[in-house]
mmCIF file of N, CA and C in Angstrom:
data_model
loop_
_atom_site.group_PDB
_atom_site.id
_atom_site.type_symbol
_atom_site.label_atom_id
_atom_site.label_comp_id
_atom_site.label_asym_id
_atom_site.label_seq_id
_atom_site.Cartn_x
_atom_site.Cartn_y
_atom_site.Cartn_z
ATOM 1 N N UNK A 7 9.469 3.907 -3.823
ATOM 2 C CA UNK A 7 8.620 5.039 -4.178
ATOM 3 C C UNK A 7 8.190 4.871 -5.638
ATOM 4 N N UNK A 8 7.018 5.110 -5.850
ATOM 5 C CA UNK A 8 6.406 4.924 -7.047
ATOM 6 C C UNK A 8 7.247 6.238 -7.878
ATOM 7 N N UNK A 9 6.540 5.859 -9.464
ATOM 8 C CA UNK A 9 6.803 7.469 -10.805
ATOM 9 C C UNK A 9 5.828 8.328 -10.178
ATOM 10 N N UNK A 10 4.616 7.974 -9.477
ATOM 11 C CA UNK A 10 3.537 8.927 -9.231
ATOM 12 C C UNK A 10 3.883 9.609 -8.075
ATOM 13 N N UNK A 11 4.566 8.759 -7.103
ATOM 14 C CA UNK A 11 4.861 9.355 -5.699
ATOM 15 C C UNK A 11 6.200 10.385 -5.985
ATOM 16 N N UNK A 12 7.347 10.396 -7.123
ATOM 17 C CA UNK A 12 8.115 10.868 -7.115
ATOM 18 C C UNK A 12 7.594 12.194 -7.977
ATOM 19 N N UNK A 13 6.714 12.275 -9.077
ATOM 20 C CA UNK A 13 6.157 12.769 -9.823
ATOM 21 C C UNK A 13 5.606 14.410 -8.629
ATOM 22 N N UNK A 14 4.751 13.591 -7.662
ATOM 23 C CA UNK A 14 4.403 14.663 -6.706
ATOM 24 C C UNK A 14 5.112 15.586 -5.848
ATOM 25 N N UNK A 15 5.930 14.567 -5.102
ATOM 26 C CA UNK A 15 7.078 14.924 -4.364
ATOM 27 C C UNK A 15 8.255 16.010 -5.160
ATOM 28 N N UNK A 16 8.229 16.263 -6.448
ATOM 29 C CA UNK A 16 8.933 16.815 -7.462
ATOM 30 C C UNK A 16 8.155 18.560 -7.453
ATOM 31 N N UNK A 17 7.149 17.826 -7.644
ATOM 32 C CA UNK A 17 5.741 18.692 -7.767
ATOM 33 C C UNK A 17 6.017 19.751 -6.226
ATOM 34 N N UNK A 18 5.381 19.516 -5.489
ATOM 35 C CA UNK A 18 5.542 19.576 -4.158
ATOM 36 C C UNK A 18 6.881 20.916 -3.655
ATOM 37 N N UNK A 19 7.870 20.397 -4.306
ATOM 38 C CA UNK A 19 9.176 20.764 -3.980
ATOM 39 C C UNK A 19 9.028 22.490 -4.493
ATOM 40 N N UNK A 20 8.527 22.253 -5.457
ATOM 41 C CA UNK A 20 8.382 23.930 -6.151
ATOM 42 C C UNK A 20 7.409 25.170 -5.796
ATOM 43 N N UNK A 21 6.930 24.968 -4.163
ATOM 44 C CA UNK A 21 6.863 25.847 -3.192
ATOM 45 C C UNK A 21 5.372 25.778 -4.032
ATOM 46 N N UNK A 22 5.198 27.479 -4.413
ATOM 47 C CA UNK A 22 3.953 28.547 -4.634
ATOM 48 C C UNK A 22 3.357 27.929 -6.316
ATOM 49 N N UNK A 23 1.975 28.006 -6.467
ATOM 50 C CA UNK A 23 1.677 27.443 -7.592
ATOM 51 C C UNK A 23 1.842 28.376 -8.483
ATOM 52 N N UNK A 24 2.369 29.761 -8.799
ATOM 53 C CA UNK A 24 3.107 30.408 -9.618
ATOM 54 C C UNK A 24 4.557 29.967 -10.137
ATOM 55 N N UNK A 25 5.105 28.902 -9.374
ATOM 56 C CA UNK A 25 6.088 28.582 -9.375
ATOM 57 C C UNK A 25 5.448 26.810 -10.734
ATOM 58 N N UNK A 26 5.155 25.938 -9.620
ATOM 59 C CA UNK A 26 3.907 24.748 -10.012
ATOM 60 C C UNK A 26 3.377 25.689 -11.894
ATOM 61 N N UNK A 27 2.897 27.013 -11.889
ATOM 62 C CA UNK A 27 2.323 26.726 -13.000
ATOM 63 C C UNK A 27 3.858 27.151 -14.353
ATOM 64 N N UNK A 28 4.941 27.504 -14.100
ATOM 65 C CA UNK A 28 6.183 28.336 -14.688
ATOM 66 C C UNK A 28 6.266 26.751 -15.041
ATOM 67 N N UNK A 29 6.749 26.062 -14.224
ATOM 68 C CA UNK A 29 7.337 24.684 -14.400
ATOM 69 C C UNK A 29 6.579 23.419 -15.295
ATOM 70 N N UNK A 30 4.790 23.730 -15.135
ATOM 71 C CA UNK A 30 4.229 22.762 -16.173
ATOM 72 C C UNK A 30 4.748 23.566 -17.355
ATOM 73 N N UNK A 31 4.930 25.090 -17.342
ATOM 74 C CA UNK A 31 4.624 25.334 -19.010
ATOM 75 C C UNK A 31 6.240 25.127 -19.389
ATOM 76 N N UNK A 32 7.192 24.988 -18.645
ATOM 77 C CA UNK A 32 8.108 24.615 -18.712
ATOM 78 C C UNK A 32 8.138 23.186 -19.636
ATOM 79 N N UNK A 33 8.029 22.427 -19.088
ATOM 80 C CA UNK A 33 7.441 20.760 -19.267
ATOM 81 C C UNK A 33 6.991 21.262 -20.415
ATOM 82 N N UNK A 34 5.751 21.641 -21.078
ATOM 83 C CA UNK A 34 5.162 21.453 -22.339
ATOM 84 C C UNK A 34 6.490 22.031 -23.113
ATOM 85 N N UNK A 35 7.147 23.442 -23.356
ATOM 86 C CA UNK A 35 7.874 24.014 -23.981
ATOM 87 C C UNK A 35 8.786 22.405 -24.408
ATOM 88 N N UNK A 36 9.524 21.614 -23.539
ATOM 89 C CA UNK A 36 10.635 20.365 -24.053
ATOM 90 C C UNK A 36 9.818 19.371 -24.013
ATOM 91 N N UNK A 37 8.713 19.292 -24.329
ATOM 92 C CA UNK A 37 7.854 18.136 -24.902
ATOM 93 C C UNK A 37 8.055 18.143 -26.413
ATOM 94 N N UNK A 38 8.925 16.742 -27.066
ATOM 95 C CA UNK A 38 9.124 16.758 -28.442
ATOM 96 C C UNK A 38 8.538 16.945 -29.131
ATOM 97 N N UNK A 39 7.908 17.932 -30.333
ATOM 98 C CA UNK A 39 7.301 18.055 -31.319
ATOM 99 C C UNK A 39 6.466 16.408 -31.626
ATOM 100 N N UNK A 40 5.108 16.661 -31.539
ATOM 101 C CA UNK A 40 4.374 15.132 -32.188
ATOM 102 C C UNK A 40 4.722 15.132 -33.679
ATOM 103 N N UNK A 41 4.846 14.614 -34.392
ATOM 104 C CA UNK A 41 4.285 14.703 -35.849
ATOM 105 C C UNK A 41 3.159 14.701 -36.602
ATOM 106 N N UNK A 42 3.536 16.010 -37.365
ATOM 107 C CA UNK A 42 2.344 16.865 -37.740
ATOM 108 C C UNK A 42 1.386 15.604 -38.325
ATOM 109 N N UNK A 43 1.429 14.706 -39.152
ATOM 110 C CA UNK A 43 0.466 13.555 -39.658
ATOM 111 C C UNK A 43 0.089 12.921 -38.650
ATOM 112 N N UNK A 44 0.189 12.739 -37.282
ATOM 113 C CA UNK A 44 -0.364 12.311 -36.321
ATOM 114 C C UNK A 44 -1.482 13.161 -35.586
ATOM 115 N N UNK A 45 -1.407 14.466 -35.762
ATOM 116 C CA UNK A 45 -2.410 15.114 -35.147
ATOM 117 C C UNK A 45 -3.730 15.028 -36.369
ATOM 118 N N UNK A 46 -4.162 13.739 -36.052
ATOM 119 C CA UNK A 46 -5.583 13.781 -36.908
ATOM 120 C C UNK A 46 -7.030 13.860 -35.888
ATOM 121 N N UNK A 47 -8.031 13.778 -36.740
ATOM 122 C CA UNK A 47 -9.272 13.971 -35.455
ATOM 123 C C UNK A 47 -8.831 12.722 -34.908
ATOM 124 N N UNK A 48 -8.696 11.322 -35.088
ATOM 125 C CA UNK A 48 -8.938 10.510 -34.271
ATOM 126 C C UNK A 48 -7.841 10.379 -33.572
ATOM 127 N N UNK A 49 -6.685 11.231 -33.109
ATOM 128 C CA UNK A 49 -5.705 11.589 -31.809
ATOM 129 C C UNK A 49 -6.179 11.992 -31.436
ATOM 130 N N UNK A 50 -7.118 13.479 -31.443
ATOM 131 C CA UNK A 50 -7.491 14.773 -30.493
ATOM 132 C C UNK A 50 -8.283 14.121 -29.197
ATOM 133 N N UNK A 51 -8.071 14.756 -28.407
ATOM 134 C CA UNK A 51 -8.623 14.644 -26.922
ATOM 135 C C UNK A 51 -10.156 15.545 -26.853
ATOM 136 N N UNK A 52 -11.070 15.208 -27.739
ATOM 137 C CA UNK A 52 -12.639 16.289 -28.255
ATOM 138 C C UNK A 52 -12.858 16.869 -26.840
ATOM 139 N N UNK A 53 -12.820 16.267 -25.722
ATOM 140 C CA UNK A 53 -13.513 17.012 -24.600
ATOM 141 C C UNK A 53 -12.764 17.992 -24.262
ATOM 142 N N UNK A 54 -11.763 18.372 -24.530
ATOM 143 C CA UNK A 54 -10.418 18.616 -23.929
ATOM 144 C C UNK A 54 -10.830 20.275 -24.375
ATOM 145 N N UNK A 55 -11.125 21.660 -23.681
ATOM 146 C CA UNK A 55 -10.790 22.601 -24.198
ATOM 147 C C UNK A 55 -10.334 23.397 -25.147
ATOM 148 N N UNK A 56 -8.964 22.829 -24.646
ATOM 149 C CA UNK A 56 -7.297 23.181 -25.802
ATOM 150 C C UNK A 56 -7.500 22.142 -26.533
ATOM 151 N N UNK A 57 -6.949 22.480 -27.672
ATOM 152 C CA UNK A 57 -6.862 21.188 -28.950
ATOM 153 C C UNK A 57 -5.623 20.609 -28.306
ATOM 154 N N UNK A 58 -5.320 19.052 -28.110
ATOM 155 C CA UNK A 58 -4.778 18.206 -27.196
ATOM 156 C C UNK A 58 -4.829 17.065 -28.452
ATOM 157 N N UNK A 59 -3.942 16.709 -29.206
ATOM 158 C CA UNK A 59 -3.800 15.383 -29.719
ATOM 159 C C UNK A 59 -2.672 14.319 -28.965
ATOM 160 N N UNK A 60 -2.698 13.356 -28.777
ATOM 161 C CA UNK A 60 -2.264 11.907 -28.398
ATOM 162 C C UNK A 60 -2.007 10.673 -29.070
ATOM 163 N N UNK A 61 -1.040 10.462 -29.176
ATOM 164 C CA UNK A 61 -0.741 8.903 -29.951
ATOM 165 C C UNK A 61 0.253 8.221 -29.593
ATOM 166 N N UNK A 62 -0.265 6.636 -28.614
ATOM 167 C CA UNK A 62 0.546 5.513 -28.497
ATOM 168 C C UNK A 62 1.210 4.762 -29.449
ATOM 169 N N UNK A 63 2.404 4.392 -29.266
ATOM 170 C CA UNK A 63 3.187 3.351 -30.201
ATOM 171 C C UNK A 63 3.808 2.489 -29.273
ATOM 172 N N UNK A 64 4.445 1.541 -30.015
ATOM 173 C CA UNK A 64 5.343 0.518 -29.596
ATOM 174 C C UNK A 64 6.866 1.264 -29.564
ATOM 175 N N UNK A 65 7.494 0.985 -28.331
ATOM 176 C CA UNK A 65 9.007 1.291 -28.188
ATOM 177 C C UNK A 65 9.746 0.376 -29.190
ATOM 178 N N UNK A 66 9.749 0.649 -30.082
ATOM 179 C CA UNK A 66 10.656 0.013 -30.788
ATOM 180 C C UNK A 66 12.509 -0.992 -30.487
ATOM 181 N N UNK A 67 12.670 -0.100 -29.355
ATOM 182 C CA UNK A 67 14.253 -0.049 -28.208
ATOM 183 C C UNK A 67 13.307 -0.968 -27.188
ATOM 184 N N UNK A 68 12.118 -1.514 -27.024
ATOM 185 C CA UNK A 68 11.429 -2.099 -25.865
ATOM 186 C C UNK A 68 10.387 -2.497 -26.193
ATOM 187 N N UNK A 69 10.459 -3.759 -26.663
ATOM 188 C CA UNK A 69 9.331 -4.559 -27.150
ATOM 189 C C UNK A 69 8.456 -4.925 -26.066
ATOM 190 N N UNK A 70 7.046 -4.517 -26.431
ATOM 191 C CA UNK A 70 5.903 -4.388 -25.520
ATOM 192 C C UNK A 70 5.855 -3.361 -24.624
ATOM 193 N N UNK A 71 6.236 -2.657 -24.652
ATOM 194 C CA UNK A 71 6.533 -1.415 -23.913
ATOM 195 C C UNK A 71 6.254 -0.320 -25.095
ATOM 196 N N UNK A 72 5.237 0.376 -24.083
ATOM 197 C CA UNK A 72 4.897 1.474 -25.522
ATOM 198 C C UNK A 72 5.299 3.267 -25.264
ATOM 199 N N UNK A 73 5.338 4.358 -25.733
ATOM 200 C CA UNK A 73 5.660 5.313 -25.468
ATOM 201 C C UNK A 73 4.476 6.101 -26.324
ATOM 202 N N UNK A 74 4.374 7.753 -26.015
ATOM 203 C CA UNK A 74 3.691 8.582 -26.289
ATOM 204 C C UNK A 74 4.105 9.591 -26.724
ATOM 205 N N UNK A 75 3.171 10.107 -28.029
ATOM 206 C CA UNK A 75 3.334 11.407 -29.042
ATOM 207 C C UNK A 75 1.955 12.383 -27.615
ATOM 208 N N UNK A 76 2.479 13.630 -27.960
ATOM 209 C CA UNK A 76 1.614 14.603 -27.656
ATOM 210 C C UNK A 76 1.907 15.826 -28.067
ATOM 211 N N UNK A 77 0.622 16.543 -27.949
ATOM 212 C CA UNK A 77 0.709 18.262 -28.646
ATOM 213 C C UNK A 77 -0.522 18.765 -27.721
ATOM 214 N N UNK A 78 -0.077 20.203 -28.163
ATOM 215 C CA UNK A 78 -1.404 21.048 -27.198
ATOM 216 C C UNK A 78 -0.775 22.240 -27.754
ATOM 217 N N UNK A 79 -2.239 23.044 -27.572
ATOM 218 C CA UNK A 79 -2.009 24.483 -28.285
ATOM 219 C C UNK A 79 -1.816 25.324 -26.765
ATOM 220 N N UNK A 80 -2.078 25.119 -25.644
ATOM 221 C CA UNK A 80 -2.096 26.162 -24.382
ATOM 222 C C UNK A 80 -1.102 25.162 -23.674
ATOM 223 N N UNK A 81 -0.193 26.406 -22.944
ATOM 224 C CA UNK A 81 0.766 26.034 -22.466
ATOM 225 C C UNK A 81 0.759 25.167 -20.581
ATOM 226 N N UNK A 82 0.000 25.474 -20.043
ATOM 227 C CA UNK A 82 -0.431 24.431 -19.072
ATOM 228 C C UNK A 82 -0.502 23.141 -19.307
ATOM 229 N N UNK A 83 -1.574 23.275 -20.112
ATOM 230 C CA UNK A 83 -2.285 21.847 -20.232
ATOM 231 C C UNK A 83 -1.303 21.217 -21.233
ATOM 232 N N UNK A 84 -0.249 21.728 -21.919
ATOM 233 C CA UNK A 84 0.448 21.036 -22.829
ATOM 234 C C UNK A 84 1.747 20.062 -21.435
ATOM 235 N N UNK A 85 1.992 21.140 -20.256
ATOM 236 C CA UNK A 85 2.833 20.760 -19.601
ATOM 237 C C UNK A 85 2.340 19.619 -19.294
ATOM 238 N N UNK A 86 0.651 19.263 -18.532
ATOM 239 C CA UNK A 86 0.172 18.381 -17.540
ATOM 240 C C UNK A 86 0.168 17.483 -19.278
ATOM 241 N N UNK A 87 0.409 17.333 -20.200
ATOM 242 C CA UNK A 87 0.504 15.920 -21.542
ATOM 243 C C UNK A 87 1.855 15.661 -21.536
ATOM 244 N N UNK A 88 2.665 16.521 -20.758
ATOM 245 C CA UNK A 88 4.005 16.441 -20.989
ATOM 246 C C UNK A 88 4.678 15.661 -19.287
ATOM 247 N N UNK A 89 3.619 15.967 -18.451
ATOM 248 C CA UNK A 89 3.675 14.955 -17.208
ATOM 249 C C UNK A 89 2.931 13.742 -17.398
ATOM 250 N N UNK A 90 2.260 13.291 -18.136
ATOM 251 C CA UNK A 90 1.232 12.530 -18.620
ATOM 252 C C UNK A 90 2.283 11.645 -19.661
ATOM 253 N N UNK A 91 3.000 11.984 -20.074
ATOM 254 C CA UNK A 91 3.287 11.277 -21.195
ATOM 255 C C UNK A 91 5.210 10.940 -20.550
ATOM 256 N N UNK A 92 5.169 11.724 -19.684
ATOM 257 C CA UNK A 92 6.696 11.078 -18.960
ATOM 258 C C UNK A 92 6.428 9.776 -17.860
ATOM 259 N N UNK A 93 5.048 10.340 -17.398
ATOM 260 C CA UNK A 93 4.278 8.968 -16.699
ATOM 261 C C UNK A 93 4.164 7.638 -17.385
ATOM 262 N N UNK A 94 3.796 7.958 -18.205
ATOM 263 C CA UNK A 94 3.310 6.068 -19.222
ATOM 264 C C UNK A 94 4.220 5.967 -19.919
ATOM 265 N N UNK A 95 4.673 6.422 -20.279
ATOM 266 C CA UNK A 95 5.744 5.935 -21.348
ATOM 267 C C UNK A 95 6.953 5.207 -20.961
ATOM 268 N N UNK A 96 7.208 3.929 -21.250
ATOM 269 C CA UNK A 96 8.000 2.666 -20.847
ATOM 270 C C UNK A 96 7.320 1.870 -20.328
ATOM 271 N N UNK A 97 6.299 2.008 -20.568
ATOM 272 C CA UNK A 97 5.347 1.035 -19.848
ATOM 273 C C UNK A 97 4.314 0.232 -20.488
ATOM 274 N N UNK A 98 4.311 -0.859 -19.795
ATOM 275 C CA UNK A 98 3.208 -2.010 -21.082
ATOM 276 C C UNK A 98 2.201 -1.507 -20.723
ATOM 277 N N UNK A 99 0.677 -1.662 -21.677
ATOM 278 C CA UNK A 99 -0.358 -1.090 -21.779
ATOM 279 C C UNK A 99 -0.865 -1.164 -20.517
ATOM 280 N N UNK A 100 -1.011 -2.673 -19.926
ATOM 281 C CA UNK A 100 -1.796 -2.794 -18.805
ATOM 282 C C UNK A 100 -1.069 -1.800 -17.676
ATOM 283 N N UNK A 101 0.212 -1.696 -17.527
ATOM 284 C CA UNK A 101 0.391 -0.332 -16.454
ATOM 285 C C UNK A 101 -0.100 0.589 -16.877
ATOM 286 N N UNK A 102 -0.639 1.387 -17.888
ATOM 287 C CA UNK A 102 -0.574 2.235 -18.352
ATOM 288 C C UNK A 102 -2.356 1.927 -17.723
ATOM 289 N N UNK A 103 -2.946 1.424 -18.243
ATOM 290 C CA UNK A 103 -4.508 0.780 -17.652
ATOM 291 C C UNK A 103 -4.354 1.401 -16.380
ATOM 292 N N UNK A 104 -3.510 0.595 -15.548
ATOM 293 C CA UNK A 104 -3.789 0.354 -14.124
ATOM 294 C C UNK A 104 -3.299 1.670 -13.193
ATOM 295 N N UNK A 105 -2.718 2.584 -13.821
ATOM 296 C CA UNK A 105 -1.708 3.564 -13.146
ATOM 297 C C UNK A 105 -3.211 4.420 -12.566
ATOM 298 N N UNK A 106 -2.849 4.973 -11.292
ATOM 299 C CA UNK A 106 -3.417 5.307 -10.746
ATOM 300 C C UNK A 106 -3.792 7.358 -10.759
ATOM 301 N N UNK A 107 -4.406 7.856 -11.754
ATOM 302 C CA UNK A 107 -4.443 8.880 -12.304
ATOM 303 C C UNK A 107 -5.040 9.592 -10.926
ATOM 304 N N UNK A 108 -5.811 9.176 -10.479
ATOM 305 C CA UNK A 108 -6.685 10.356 -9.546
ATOM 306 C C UNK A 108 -5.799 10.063 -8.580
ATOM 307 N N UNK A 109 -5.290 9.656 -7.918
ATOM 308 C CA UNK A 109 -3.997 9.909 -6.879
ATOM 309 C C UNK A 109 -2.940 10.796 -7.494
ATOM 310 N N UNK A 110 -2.198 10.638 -8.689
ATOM 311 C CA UNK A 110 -1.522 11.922 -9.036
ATOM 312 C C UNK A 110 -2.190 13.074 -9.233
ATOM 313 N N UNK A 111 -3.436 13.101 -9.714
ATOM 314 C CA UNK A 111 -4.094 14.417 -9.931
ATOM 315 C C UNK A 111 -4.233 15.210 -8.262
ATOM 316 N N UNK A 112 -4.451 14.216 -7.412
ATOM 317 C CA UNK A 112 -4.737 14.756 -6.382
ATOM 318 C C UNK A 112 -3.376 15.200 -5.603
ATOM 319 N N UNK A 113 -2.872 14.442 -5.717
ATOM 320 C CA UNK A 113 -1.340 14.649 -4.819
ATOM 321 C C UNK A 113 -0.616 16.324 -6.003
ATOM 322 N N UNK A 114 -1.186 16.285 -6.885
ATOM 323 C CA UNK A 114 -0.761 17.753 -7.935
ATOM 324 C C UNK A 114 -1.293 18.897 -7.071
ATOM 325 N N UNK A 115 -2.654 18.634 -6.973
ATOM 326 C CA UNK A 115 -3.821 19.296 -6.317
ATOM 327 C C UNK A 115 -4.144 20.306 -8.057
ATOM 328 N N UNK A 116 -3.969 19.425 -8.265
ATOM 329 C CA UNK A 116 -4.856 19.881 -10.108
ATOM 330 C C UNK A 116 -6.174 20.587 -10.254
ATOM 331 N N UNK A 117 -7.506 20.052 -9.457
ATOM 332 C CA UNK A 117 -8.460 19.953 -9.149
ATOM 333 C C UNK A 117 -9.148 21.402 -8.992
ATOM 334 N N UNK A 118 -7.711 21.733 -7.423
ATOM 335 C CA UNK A 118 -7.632 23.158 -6.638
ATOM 336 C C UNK A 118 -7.417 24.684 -8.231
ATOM 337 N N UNK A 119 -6.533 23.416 -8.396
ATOM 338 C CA UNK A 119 -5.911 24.843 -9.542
ATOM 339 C C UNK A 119 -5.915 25.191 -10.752
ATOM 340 N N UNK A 120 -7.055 24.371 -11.388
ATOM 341 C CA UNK A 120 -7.601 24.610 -13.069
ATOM 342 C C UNK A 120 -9.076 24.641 -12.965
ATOM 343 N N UNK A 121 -9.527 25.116 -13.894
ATOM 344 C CA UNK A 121 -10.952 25.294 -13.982
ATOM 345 C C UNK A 121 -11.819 23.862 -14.061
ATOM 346 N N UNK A 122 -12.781 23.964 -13.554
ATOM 347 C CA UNK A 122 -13.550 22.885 -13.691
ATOM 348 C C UNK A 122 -13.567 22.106 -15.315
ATOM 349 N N UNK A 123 -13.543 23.405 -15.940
ATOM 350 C CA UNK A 123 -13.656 22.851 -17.389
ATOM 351 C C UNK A 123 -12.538 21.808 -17.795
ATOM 352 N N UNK A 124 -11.098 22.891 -17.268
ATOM 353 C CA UNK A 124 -10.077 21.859 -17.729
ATOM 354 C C UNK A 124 -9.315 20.788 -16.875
ATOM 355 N N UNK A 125 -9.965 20.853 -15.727
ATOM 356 C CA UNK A 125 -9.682 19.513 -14.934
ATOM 357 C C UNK A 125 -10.621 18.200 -15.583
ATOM 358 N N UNK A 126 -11.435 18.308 -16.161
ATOM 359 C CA UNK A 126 -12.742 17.866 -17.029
ATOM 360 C C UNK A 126 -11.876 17.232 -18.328
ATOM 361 N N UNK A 127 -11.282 17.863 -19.044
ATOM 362 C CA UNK A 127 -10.448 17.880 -20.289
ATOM 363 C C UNK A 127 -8.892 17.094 -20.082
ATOM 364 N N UNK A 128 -8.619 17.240 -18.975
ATOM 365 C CA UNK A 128 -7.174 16.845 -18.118
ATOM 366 C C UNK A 128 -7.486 14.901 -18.253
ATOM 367 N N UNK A 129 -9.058 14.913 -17.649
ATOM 368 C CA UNK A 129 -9.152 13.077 -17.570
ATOM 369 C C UNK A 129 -9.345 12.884 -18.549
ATOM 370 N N UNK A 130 -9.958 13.915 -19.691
ATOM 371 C CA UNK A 130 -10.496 13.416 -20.916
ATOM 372 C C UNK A 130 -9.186 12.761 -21.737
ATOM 373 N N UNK A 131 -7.973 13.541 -21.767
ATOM 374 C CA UNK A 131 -6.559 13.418 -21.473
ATOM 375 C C UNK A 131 -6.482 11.846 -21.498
ATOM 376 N N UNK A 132 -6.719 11.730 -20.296
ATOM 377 C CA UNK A 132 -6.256 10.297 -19.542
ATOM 378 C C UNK A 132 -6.902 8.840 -20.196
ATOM 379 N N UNK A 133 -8.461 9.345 -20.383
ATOM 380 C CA UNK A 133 -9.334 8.432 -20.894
ATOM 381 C C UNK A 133 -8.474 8.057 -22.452
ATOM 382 N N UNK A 134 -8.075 9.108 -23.064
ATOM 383 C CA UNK A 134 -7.736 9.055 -24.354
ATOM 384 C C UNK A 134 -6.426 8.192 -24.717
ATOM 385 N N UNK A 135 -5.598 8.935 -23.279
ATOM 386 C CA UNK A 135 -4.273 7.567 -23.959
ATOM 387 C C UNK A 135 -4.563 6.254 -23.270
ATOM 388 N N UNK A 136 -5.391 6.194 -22.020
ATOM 389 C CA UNK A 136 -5.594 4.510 -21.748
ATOM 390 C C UNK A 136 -6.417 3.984 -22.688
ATOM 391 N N UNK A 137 -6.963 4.426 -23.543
ATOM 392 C CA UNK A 137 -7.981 3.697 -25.090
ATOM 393 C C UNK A 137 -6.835 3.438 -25.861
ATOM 394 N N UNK A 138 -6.224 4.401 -26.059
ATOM 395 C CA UNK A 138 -4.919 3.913 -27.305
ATOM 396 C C UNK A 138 -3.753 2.727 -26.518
ATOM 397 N N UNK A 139 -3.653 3.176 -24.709
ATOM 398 C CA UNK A 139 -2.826 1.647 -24.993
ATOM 399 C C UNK A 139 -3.461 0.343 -24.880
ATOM 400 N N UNK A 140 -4.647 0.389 -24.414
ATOM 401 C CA UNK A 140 -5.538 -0.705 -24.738
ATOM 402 C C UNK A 140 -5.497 -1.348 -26.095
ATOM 403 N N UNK A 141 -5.358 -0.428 -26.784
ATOM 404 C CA UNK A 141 -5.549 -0.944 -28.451
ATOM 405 C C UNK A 141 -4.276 -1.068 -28.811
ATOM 406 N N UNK A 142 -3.253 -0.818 -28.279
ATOM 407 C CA UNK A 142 -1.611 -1.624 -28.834
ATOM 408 C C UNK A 142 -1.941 -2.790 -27.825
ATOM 409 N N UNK A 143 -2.001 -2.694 -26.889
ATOM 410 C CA UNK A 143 -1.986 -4.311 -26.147
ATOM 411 C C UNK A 143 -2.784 -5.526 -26.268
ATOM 412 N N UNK A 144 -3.624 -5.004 -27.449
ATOM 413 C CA UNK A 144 -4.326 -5.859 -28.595
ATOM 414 C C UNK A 144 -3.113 -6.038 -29.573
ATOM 415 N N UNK A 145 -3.345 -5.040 -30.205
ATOM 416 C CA UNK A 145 -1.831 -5.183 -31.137
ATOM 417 C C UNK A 145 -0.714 -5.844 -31.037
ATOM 418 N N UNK A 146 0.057 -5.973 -29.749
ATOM 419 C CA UNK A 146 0.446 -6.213 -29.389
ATOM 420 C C UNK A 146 0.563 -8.214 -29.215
ATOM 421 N N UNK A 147 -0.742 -8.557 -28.660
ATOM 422 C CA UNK A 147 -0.891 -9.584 -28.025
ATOM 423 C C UNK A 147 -0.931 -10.651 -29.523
#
């Protein structure tokens, strides 16, 4: 079973999406503080609604293997950076490339249950940390 297939199946388990939305904001609440000098314009996620900053590094404990800073000012969308960032993280850039986002979004049923705007802002999300691990796996290489 894949992180994405278990990711859902997790998802899934928590019945009613009153339940689904308690549990993302859950998720954002123990998402580690980013550091404040990292939230510059060129982290922020611009399409993104909520102010949403992002920043890839190198695992230091796992060479070539990179992990993720995140922040968000609204508590949803901080959860879905905080499922987003338990997703890629341990992972070399090119998984991080290749991971299959619109199958988890869909198996979430994300789509069904945020506004157009911020399902819009959610990939903008996505677009943003596969650019940054693209650019460590330069770094990297």
């Amino acid at each position: 079973m894949s992180d994405i297939d278990d990711f859902i199946q997790g998802f899934e388990s928590l019945g009613d999406w009153e339940q689904r939305y308690l549990y993302l904001a859950e998720l954002g609440e123990r998402l580690p503080a980013m550091p404040v000098d990292l939230c510059t314009e060129a982290n922020r996620v611009k399409p993104c609604m909520s102010k949403v900053w992002v920043w890839a590094f190198e695992d230091e404990s796992n060479p070539g293997r990179i992990r993720f800073h995140g922040e968000c000012d609204t508590a949803i969308i901080k959860g879905v950076v905080a499922v987003l960032i338990r997703l890629c993280s341990g992972k070399t850039p090119t998984q991080v490339v290749d991971l299959d986002f619109d199958r988890l979004f869909e198996g979430l049923q994300l789509a069904e249950h945020l506004s157009p705007n911020r399902h819009v802002g959610v990939y903008a999300i996505v677009d943003v940390m596969k650019a940054q691990a693209q650019r460590l796996a330069t770094e990297l290489a």
